[in-house]
C-alpha positions as a LaTeX table, in Angstrom:
\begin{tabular}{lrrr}
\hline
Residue & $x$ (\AA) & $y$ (\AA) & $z$ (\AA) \\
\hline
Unk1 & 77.43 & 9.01 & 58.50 \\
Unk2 & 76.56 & 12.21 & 56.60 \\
Unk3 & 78.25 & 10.32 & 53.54 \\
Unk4 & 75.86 & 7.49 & 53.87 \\
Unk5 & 72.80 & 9.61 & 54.64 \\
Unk6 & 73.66 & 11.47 & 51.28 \\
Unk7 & 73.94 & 8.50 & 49.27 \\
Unk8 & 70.88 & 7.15 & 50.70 \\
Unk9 & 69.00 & 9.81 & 49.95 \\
Unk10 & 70.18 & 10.33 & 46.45 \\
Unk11 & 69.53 & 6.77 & 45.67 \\
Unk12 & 65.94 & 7.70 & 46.65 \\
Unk13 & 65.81 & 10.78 & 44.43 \\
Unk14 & 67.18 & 8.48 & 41.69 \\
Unk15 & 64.31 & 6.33 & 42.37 \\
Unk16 & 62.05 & 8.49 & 43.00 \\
Unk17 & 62.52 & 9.82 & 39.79 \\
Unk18 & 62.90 & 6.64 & 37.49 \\
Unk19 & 59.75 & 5.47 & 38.75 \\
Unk20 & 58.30 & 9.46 & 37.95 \\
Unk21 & 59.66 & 9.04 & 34.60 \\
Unk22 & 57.64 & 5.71 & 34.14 \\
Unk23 & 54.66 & 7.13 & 35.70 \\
Unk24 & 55.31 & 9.83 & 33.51 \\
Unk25 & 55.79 & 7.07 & 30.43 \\
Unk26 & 52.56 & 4.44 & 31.70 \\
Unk27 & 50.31 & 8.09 & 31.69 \\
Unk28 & 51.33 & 9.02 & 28.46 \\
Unk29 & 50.69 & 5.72 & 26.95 \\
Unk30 & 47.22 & 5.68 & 28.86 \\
Unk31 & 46.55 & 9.41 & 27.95 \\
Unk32 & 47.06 & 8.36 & 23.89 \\
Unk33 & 44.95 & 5.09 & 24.64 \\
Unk34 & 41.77 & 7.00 & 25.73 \\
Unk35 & 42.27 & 9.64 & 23.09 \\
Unk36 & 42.48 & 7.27 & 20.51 \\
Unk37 & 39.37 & 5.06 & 22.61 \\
Unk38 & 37.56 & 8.85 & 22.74 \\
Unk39 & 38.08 & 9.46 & 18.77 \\
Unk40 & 37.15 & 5.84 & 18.36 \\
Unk41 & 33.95 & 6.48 & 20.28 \\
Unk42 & 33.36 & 10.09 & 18.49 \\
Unk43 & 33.71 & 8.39 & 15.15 \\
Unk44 & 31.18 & 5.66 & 15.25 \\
Unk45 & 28.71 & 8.28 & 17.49 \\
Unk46 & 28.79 & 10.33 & 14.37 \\
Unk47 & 28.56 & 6.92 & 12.21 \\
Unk48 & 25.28 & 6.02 & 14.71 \\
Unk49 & 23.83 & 9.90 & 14.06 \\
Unk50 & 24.20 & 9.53 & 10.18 \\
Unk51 & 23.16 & 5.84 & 10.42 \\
Unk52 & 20.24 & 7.54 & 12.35 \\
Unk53 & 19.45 & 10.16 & 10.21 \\
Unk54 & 19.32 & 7.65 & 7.32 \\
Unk55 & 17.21 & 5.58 & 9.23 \\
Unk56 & 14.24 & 8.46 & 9.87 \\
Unk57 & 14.83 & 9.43 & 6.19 \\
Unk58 & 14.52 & 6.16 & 5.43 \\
Unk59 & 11.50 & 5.70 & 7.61 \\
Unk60 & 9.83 & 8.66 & 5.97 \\
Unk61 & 10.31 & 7.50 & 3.32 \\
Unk62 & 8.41 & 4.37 & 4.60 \\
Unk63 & 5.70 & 5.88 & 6.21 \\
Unk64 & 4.82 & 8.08 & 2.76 \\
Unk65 & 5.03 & 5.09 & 0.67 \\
Unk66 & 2.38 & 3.52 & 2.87 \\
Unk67 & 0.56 & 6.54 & 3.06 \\
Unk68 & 0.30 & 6.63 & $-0.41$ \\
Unk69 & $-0.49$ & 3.04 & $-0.87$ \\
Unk70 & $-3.72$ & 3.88 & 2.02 \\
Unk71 & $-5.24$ & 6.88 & 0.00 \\
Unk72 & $-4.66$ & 4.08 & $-3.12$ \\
Unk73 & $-6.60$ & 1.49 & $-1.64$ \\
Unk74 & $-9.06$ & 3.96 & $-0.09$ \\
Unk75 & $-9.87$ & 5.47 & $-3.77$ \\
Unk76 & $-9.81$ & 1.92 & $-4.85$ \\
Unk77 & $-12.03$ & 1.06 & $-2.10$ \\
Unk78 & $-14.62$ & 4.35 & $-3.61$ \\
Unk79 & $-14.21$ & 3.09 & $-6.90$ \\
Unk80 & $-15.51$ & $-0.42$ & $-5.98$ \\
Unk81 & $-18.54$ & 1.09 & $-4.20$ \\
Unk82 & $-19.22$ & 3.44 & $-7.11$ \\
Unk83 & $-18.99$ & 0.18 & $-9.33$ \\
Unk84 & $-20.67$ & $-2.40$ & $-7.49$ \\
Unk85 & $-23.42$ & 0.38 & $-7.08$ \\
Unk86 & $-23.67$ & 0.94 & $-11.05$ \\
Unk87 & $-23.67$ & $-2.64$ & $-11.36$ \\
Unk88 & $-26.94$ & $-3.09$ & $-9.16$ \\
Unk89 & $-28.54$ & $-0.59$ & $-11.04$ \\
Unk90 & $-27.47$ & $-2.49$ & $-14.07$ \\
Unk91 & $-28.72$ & $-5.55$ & $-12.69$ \\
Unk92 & $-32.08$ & $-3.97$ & $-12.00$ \\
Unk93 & $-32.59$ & $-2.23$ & $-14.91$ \\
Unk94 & $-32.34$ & $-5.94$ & $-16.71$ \\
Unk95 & $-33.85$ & $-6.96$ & $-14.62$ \\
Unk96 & $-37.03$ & $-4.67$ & $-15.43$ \\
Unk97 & $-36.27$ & $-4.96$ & $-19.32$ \\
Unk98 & $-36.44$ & $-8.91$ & $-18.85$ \\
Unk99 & $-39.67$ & $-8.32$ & $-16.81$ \\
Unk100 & $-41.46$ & $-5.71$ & $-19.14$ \\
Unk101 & $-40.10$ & $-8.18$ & $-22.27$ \\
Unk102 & $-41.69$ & $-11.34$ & $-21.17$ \\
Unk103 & $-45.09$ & $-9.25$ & $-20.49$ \\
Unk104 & $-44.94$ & $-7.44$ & $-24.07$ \\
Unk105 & $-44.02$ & $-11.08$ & $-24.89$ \\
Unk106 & $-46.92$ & $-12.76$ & $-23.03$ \\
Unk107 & $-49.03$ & $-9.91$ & $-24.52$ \\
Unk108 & $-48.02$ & $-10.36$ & $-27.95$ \\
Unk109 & $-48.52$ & $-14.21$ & $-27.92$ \\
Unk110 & $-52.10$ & $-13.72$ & $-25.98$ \\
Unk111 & $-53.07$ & $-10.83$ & $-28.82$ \\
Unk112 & $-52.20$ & $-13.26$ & $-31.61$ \\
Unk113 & $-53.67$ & $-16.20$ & $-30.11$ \\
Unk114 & $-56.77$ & $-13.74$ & $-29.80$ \\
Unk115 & $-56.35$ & $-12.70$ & $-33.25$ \\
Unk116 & $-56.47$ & $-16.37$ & $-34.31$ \\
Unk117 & $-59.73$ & $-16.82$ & $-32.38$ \\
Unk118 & $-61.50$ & $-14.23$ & $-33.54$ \\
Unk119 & $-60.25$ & $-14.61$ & $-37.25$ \\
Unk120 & $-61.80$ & $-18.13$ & $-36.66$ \\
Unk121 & $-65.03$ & $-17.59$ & $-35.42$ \\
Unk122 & $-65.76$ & $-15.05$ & $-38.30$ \\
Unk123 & $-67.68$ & $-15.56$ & $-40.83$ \\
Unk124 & $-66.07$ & $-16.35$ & $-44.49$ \\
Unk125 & $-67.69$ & $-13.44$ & $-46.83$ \\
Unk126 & $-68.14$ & $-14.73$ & $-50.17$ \\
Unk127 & $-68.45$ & $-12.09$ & $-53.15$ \\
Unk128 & $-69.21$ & $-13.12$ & $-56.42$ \\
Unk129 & $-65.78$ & $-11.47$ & $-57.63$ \\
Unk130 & $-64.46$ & $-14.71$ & $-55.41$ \\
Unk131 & $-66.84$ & $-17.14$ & $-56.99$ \\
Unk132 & $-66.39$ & $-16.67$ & $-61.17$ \\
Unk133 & $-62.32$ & $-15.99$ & $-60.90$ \\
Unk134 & $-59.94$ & $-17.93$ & $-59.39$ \\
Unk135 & $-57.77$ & $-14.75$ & $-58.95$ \\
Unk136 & $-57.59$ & $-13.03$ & $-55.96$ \\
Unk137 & $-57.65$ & $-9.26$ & $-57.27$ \\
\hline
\end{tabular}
């Protein structure tokens, strides 16, 4: 019975360990799984920072192109107002040059139409110079 008891509990030890050594086998296969899944998960964190890092450069980058383009359009914007301003004054100033042109105008034509009156109404002088030569010196 001690012979039997022995064997018995050898087998178990046998077992015991074959199914240790597998345990032993199934954790070492697990424990290279997850390191390779942790590396795995290391390497594309560090592929997400750079990514990230790219991505606010990149958004900078972005953000001073626009700014730029703003203070463009804003200076634009000045110049317009400078221009369209200048270009009212233009317009005015013509405007006054057209109105002070037709008055000289109106002026001129009502002097000479004056002139034409008067010149009509005078009296033709008649010298004697005028009367015995033909010549007008």
């Amino acid at each position: 019975m001690k012979q039997i008891a022995l064997d018995n509990q050898s087998r178990t030890i046998r077992r015991l360990r074959a199914k240790l050594t597998t345990e032993r086998r199934e954790s070492a296969a697990t424990k290279e799984r997850l390191e390779t899944k942790v590396f795995s998960l290391e390497k594309n964190l560090q592929i997400q920072r750079c990514d990230n890092h790219s991505l606010r450069n990149t958004v900078t980058l972005c953000h001073t192109d626009i700014d730029g383009r703003i203070s463009q359009l804003v200076e634009a914007k000045r110049e317009h107002k400078t221009n369209q301003v200048a270009l009212e004054a233009s317009h005015k100033t013509i405007a006054g040059l057209t109105e002070i042109g037709l008055c000289m105008s109106k002026k001129v034509i009502w002097s000479v139409i004056i002139s034409c009156k008067l010149a009509s109404k005078r009296p033709k002088i008649r010298s004697k110079s005028n009367t015995l030569s033909s010549r007008p010196w």
